[in-house]
GROMACS .gro file of C-alpha atoms in nm:
model
  322
    1MET     CA    1 -10.116   1.018   0.399
    2LYS     CA    2  -9.714   1.061   0.467
    3LEU     CA    3  -9.770   0.776   0.816
    4LEU     CA    4  -9.927   0.438   0.787
    5TYR     CA    5  -9.938   0.179   1.044
    6VAL     CA    6 -10.082  -0.198   1.011
    7ARG     CA    7 -10.132  -0.458   1.291
    8ILE     CA    8 -10.305  -0.853   1.200
    9TRP     CA    9 -10.449  -0.921   1.518
   10ARG     CA   10 -10.467  -1.290   1.471
   11SER     CA   11 -10.799  -1.532   1.476
   12ARG     CA   12 -10.912  -1.686   1.773
   13THR     CA   13 -11.217  -1.833   1.663
   14ALA     CA   14 -11.379  -1.983   1.343
   15SER     CA   15 -11.604  -1.719   1.383
   16ASP     CA   16 -11.352  -1.419   1.364
   17LYS     CA   17 -11.178  -1.579   1.079
   18ALA     CA   18 -11.503  -1.606   0.827
   19ASN     CA   19 -11.666  -1.297   0.950
   20GLY     CA   20 -11.313  -1.046   1.005
   21ARG     CA   21 -11.299  -0.725   1.039
   22THR     CA   22 -11.107  -0.421   0.955
   23MET     CA   23 -11.028  -0.077   1.202
   24ILE     CA   24 -10.941   0.239   1.090
   25ASN     CA   25 -10.809   0.506   1.273
   26ALA     CA   26 -10.691   0.818   1.117
   27ARG     CA   27 -10.482   1.136   1.304
   28PRO     CA   28 -10.362   1.494   1.101
   29LEU     CA   29 -10.023   1.528   1.103
   30ARG     CA   30  -9.966   1.854   1.267
   31ASP     CA   31 -10.064   1.665   1.602
   32VAL     CA   32  -9.859   1.387   1.558
   33VAL     CA   33  -9.584   1.659   1.500
   34GLU     CA   34  -9.630   1.850   1.817
   35ASP     CA   35  -9.633   1.559   2.015
   36MET     CA   36  -9.350   1.403   1.918
   37ASN     CA   37  -9.191   1.775   1.933
   38LEU     CA   38  -9.307   1.750   2.342
   39LEU     CA   39  -9.157   1.462   2.389
   40ARG     CA   40  -8.842   1.585   2.271
   41ASP     CA   41  -8.855   1.920   2.452
   42VAL     CA   42  -8.924   1.662   2.817
   43ARG     CA   43  -8.655   1.524   2.748
   44ASP     CA   44  -8.408   1.782   2.679
   45CYS     CA   45  -8.521   1.992   2.919
   46GLY     CA   46  -8.360   1.722   3.186
   47ASN     CA   47  -8.661   1.575   3.299
   48CYS     CA   48  -8.540   1.218   3.223
   49SER     CA   49  -8.675   1.035   3.543
   50TYR     CA   50  -9.054   1.037   3.382
   51LEU     CA   51  -8.842   0.874   3.035
   52SER     CA   52  -8.770   0.553   3.168
   53THR     CA   53  -8.712   0.265   2.981
   54ASP     CA   54  -8.801  -0.024   3.101
   55GLY     CA   55  -9.139  -0.119   3.319
   56ASP     CA   56  -9.395   0.092   3.076
   57ASP     CA   57  -9.473   0.044   2.699
   58GLY     CA   58  -9.389   0.380   2.568
   59PRO     CA   59  -9.122   0.459   2.287
   60PHE     CA   60  -8.847   0.397   2.478
   61ARG     CA   61  -8.893   0.115   2.583
   62THR     CA   62  -8.582  -0.149   2.645
   63ILE     CA   63  -8.538  -0.452   2.784
   64GLU     CA   64  -8.186  -0.610   2.918
   65THR     CA   65  -8.003  -0.883   2.724
   66PRO     CA   66  -8.047  -1.160   2.863
   67GLU     CA   67  -7.749  -1.367   3.000
   68ILE     CA   68  -7.660  -1.683   2.790
   69ASP     CA   69  -7.511  -1.957   2.967
   70PRO     CA   70  -7.323  -2.139   2.703
   71GLU     CA   71  -7.333  -2.486   2.879
   72SER     CA   72  -7.604  -2.761   2.827
   73ALA     CA   73  -7.916  -2.712   3.147
   74PHE     CA   74  -7.911  -3.119   3.155
   75ASP     CA   75  -7.681  -3.353   3.046
   76VAL     CA   76  -7.787  -3.607   2.838
   77ASP     CA   77  -7.497  -3.850   2.963
   78LEU     CA   78  -7.629  -3.895   3.331
   79ALA     CA   79  -8.026  -3.982   3.181
   80ALA     CA   80  -8.124  -4.257   3.343
   81SER     CA   81  -8.315  -4.410   3.028
   82PRO     CA   82  -8.317  -4.373   2.603
   83GLU     CA   83  -8.695  -4.198   2.654
   84GLN     CA   84  -8.492  -3.949   2.971
   85ALA     CA   85  -8.216  -3.871   2.771
   86GLU     CA   86  -8.434  -3.807   2.533
   87GLU     CA   87  -8.661  -3.568   2.659
   88TRP     CA   88  -8.370  -3.412   2.844
   89ALA     CA   89  -8.218  -3.336   2.443
   90GLU     CA   90  -8.530  -3.195   2.375
   91LEU     CA   91  -8.537  -2.961   2.654
   92ASN     CA   92  -8.190  -2.843   2.614
   93ASP     CA   93  -8.327  -2.762   2.236
   94TRP     CA   94  -8.603  -2.573   2.392
   95LEU     CA   95  -8.392  -2.394   2.649
   96LYS     CA   96  -8.194  -2.268   2.339
   97ASP     CA   97  -8.461  -2.161   2.116
   98HIS     CA   98  -8.573  -2.019   2.416
   99ASP     CA   99  -8.237  -1.756   2.526
  100ARG     CA  100  -8.256  -1.698   2.147
  101ALA     CA  101  -8.562  -1.519   2.191
  102GLY     CA  102  -8.493  -1.347   2.471
  103ILE     CA  103  -8.194  -1.203   2.271
  104GLN     CA  104  -8.422  -1.127   1.980
  105GLU     CA  105  -8.642  -0.929   2.150
  106ALA     CA  106  -8.410  -0.718   2.334
  107ILE     CA  107  -8.216  -0.610   2.046
  108LEU     CA  108  -8.584  -0.482   1.851
  109LEU     CA  109  -8.681  -0.318   2.143
  110SER     CA  110  -8.349  -0.186   2.130
  111ALA     CA  111  -8.340  -0.085   1.744
  112GLU     CA  112  -8.694   0.035   1.787
  113ALA     CA  113  -8.628   0.245   2.062
  114HIS     CA  114  -8.369   0.446   1.850
  115LEU     CA  115  -8.573   0.509   1.588
  116ALA     CA  116  -8.793   0.651   1.791
  117SER     CA  117  -8.579   0.877   1.945
  118VAL     CA  118  -8.399   1.013   1.604
  119LEU     CA  119  -8.764   1.059   1.499
  120CYS     CA  120  -8.878   1.249   1.784
  121ALA     CA  121  -8.579   1.482   1.774
  122ALA     CA  122  -8.677   1.597   1.468
  123PRO     CA  123  -9.024   1.537   1.303
  124HIS     CA  124  -8.971   1.807   1.084
  125TRP     CA  125  -8.827   1.546   0.789
  126ILE     CA  126  -9.142   1.404   0.783
  127GLU     CA  127  -9.278   1.435   0.455
  128GLY     CA  128  -9.639   1.699   0.499
  129ALA     CA  129  -9.479   1.847   0.849
  130CYS     CA  130  -9.395   2.203   0.865
  131ALA     CA  131  -8.996   2.290   0.826
  132GLU     CA  132  -8.836   2.436   1.125
  133ALA     CA  133  -8.574   2.671   1.045
  134LYS     CA  134  -8.800   3.008   0.929
  135ASN     CA  135  -8.703   3.289   0.726
  136ASP     CA  136  -8.713   3.550   1.088
  137PHE     CA  137  -8.555   3.223   1.261
  138ARG     CA  138  -8.253   3.257   1.053
  139GLU     CA  139  -8.244   3.672   1.112
  140ALA     CA  140  -8.253   3.581   1.485
  141LEU     CA  141  -7.907   3.385   1.473
  142SER     CA  142  -7.593   3.530   1.450
  143GLY     CA  143  -7.302   3.340   1.481
  144GLY     CA  144  -7.317   3.072   1.248
  145PHE     CA  145  -7.574   2.921   1.445
  146TYR     CA  146  -7.895   2.937   1.251
  147ASP     CA  147  -7.640   2.678   0.946
  148GLU     CA  148  -7.539   2.510   1.260
  149LEU     CA  149  -7.886   2.435   1.317
  150VAL     CA  150  -7.937   2.314   1.011
  151ARG     CA  151  -7.621   2.081   1.045
  152ILE     CA  152  -7.739   1.890   1.320
  153GLY     CA  153  -8.084   1.867   1.174
  154SER     CA  154  -7.967   1.745   0.808
  155GLU     CA  155  -7.762   1.504   1.000
  156TYR     CA  156  -8.089   1.322   1.206
  157ARG     CA  157  -8.172   1.271   0.826
  158ARG     CA  158  -7.929   1.146   0.777
  159MET     CA  159  -7.946   0.904   1.103
  160LEU     CA  160  -8.341   0.774   0.998
  161LEU     CA  161  -8.160   0.652   0.667
  162SER     CA  162  -7.838   0.469   0.777
  163GLU     CA  163  -7.767   0.211   1.011
  164PRO     CA  164  -7.770   0.149   1.226
  165ILE     CA  165  -8.153   0.314   1.264
  166ALA     CA  166  -8.184   0.182   0.929
  167PHE     CA  167  -8.041  -0.060   0.704
  168PRO     CA  168  -8.046   0.082   0.327
  169LEU     CA  169  -8.269  -0.108   0.047
  170PRO     CA  170  -8.266  -0.015  -0.334
  171GLY     CA  171  -8.461   0.242  -0.416
  172LEU     CA  172  -8.814   0.220  -0.556
  173PRO     CA  173  -8.855   0.157  -0.957
  174GLY     CA  174  -8.957   0.441  -1.179
  175ALA     CA  175  -9.078   0.219  -1.400
  176SER     CA  176  -9.368  -0.132  -1.354
  177GLY     CA  177  -9.082  -0.318  -1.594
  178GLU     CA  178  -8.825  -0.230  -1.339
  179SER     CA  179  -9.047  -0.433  -1.055
  180GLY     CA  180  -8.885  -0.778  -1.089
  181VAL     CA  181  -8.491  -0.589  -1.095
  182PHE     CA  182  -8.621  -0.422  -0.856
  183LYS     CA  183  -8.749  -0.729  -0.621
  184ALA     CA  184  -8.402  -0.921  -0.667
  185GLU     CA  185  -8.186  -0.650  -0.549
  186VAL     CA  186  -8.404  -0.644  -0.248
  187LEU     CA  187  -8.398  -0.992  -0.179
  188GLN     CA  188  -8.002  -0.942  -0.272
  189ALA     CA  189  -8.049  -0.656   0.043
  190LEU     CA  190  -8.181  -0.923   0.283
  191GLU     CA  191  -7.945  -1.131   0.263
  192LEU     CA  192  -7.690  -0.965   0.295
  193LEU     CA  193  -7.903  -0.820   0.631
  194LEU     CA  194  -7.947  -1.127   0.754
  195ARG     CA  195  -7.530  -1.276   0.718
  196ARG     CA  196  -7.513  -0.909   0.926
  197ARG     CA  197  -7.787  -1.005   1.204
  198PRO     CA  198  -7.671  -1.399   1.228
  199PHE     CA  199  -7.821  -1.390   1.584
  200PHE     CA  200  -8.175  -1.399   1.376
  201ASP     CA  201  -8.127  -1.603   1.194
  202PRO     CA  202  -8.392  -1.841   1.277
  203LEU     CA  203  -8.595  -1.542   1.393
  204LEU     CA  204  -8.773  -1.707   1.692
  205VAL     CA  205  -9.039  -1.354   1.766
  206PRO     CA  206  -9.347  -1.173   1.569
  207LEU     CA  207  -9.230  -0.922   1.391
  208LYS     CA  208  -9.226  -0.538   1.315
  209VAL     CA  209  -9.068  -0.344   1.028
  210SER     CA  210  -9.095  -0.003   0.954
  211PHE     CA  211  -9.026   0.126   0.634
  212LEU     CA  212  -8.837   0.510   0.554
  213VAL     CA  213  -8.942   0.629   0.243
  214VAL     CA  214  -8.758   0.934   0.062
  215PRO     CA  215  -9.023   0.873  -0.291
  216PRO     CA  216  -8.937   0.896  -0.633
  217LYS     CA  217  -8.966   1.210  -0.770
  218GLN     CA  218  -9.297   1.104  -0.920
  219GLY     CA  219  -9.410   1.000  -0.570
  220LYS     CA  220  -9.543   0.695  -0.488
  221ASP     CA  221  -9.826   0.464  -0.328
  222LEU     CA  222  -9.701   0.417   0.048
  223ASP     CA  223  -9.945   0.135   0.101
  224ASN     CA  224  -9.793  -0.087  -0.199
  225VAL     CA  225  -9.446  -0.035  -0.055
  226ALA     CA  226  -9.504  -0.244   0.219
  227LEU     CA  227  -9.679  -0.472   0.046
  228THR     CA  228  -9.411  -0.562  -0.220
  229LEU     CA  229  -9.153  -0.617   0.010
  230LEU     CA  230  -9.376  -0.767   0.304
  231PRO     CA  231  -9.351  -1.144   0.152
  232LEU     CA  232  -8.943  -1.104  -0.038
  233LEU     CA  233  -8.890  -1.021   0.402
  234HIS     CA  234  -9.098  -1.357   0.492
  235GLU     CA  235  -8.902  -1.577   0.242
  236VAL     CA  236  -8.577  -1.456   0.296
  237LEU     CA  237  -8.632  -1.461   0.748
  238GLN     CA  238  -8.772  -1.823   0.695
  239PRO     CA  239  -8.933  -1.775   1.040
  240ASN     CA  240  -8.945  -2.088   1.289
  241LEU     CA  241  -9.220  -1.941   1.575
  242GLU     CA  242  -9.451  -2.277   1.551
  243SER     CA  243  -9.173  -2.522   1.617
  244TRP     CA  244  -9.031  -2.430   1.989
  245LEU     CA  245  -9.357  -2.240   2.126
  246MET     CA  246  -9.522  -2.531   2.111
  247ARG     CA  247  -9.280  -2.820   2.147
  248ARG     CA  248  -9.346  -2.850   2.504
  249ALA     CA  249  -9.691  -2.818   2.540
  250ARG     CA  250  -9.766  -3.056   2.243
  251ARG     CA  251  -9.558  -3.325   2.452
  252SER     CA  252  -9.681  -3.246   2.814
  253HIS     CA  253 -10.005  -3.206   2.670
  254GLU     CA  254 -10.071  -3.421   2.435
  255GLY     CA  255 -10.430  -3.445   2.228
  256LEU     CA  256 -10.562  -3.097   2.470
  257SER     CA  257 -10.799  -2.959   2.228
  258GLU     CA  258 -10.666  -2.616   2.354
  259VAL     CA  259 -10.304  -2.677   2.262
  260GLU     CA  260 -10.395  -2.865   1.927
  261GLY     CA  261 -10.585  -2.481   1.875
  262ALA     CA  262 -10.326  -2.295   2.033
  263SER     CA  263  -9.996  -2.523   1.776
  264ARG     CA  264 -10.254  -2.420   1.475
  265GLY     CA  265 -10.236  -2.051   1.621
  266GLN     CA  266  -9.880  -2.052   1.629
  267GLN     CA  267  -9.852  -2.199   1.296
  268SER     CA  268 -10.025  -1.892   1.150
  269MET     CA  269  -9.807  -1.688   1.336
  270SER     CA  270  -9.499  -1.841   1.140
  271ASP     CA  271  -9.705  -1.770   0.838
  272ARG     CA  272  -9.739  -1.406   0.864
  273SER     CA  273  -9.428  -1.347   1.138
  274VAL     CA  274  -9.475  -0.980   1.025
  275VAL     CA  275  -9.744  -0.915   1.270
  276ALA     CA  276  -9.698  -0.499   1.197
  277TYR     CA  277  -9.570  -0.264   0.975
  278GLU     CA  278  -9.516   0.086   0.951
  279VAL     CA  279  -9.391   0.309   0.624
  280ILE     CA  280  -9.271   0.648   0.757
  281GLU     CA  281  -9.250   0.911   0.415
  282LEU     CA  282  -8.954   1.179   0.447
  283LYS     CA  283  -8.928   1.417   0.302
  284ARG     CA  284  -8.697   1.473  -0.022
  285GLY     CA  285  -8.367   1.651   0.003
  286ALA     CA  286  -8.157   1.841  -0.255
  287GLY     CA  287  -7.878   1.601  -0.294
  288ASP     CA  288  -8.119   1.292  -0.355
  289PRO     CA  289  -8.118   1.077  -0.651
  290PRO     CA  290  -8.434   1.063  -0.907
  291GLU     CA  291  -8.518   0.681  -0.751
  292GLY     CA  292  -8.490   0.836  -0.367
  293HIS     CA  293  -8.415   0.654  -0.092
  294LEU     CA  294  -8.594   0.319   0.039
  295CYS     CA  295  -8.479   0.187   0.409
  296LEU     CA  296  -8.557  -0.065   0.634
  297ALA     CA  297  -8.598  -0.099   1.058
  298LEU     CA  298  -8.684  -0.413   1.244
  299GLY     CA  299  -8.892  -0.355   1.524
  300SER     CA  300  -9.016  -0.569   1.785
  301GLY     CA  301  -9.428  -0.708   1.719
  302SER     CA  302  -9.444  -0.782   2.109
  303GLU     CA  303  -9.479  -0.383   2.154
  304PHE     CA  304  -9.881  -0.278   2.052
  305GLY     CA  305  -9.929   0.092   1.833
  306SER     CA  306  -9.702   0.270   1.542
  307ILE     CA  307  -9.419   0.490   1.740
  308TRP     CA  308  -9.637   0.817   1.720
  309VAL     CA  309  -9.952   0.652   1.888
  310ARG     CA  310  -9.725   0.550   2.152
  311VAL     CA  311  -9.579   0.916   2.141
  312ALA     CA  312  -9.883   1.026   2.174
  313ASP     CA  313  -9.959   0.765   2.464
  314TYR     CA  314  -9.635   0.892   2.672
  315VAL     CA  315  -9.692   1.279   2.592
  316GLU     CA  316 -10.113   1.257   2.733
  317ARG     CA  317  -9.956   1.042   3.078
  318PHE     CA  318  -9.738   1.264   3.107
  319MET     CA  319  -9.975   1.598   3.075
  320ARG     CA  320 -10.169   1.427   3.297
  321ASP     CA  321  -9.900   1.348   3.598
  322LEU     CA  322  -9.845   1.712   3.581
   0.00000   0.00000   0.00000
């Protein structure tokens, strides 16, 4: 298994929580790579009218970053009573959180689109995929073209493992006794990430994270990578979704059971704000350190499906509409 995608579906009723269920969907890696190659070729040949970046659920979807008015919407000094002043102040805070959430969603969608774009440009770097350049291809090219193609391919790999596409984390531990040091170093790296991206403090939208892994020489189970890192992410990001999503509803409809149930659901969302994660294993290179590479890319938890599933869906629609 070289690509892994997991999504948590929220329980909406007591019976859902009691019964729970797990659904598994597997695809051959060769199909994933071919879908990415086709999408890249469609884009490179200039047929970009179909590959729009908004108004659809494709892998390159983005939205415009909303404009923010720095002035408060309601002037509390003009309120007719202390109660109205309190309500207006609360509404101003809610609107600020709403605007911040809109900015965060736009940034996360853009970041995910960039990751999808680079991955589709060079899917041969996924572990287990066939190499793009063959020996006979080398012989067919002259004038240094082959070496230039190899250089471009290596540049795509470097982009996948560096900012702004992904944020480098400490290399994976090689022995069980190193896990404590590894977790401490990851926490420091995540705190640095948050300082560099203060617009995510506090985090107000659901999050999807992608881990790009060049495994150590002895290998590493992809699922264990995510299970180790997800609690550390939550500890640093400290999401606060419930407070602003339900604040107005609770005040306007106090005592209604459906609002209380929604509030509990949003509290559950805050408990586990990372609603989906991907792990992408990349091939080792000649110059990679023994511990390999581990990088983190942030994406929108509002999007459904992995990058490769959304690529496949997009390719299917494109072929059907030809």
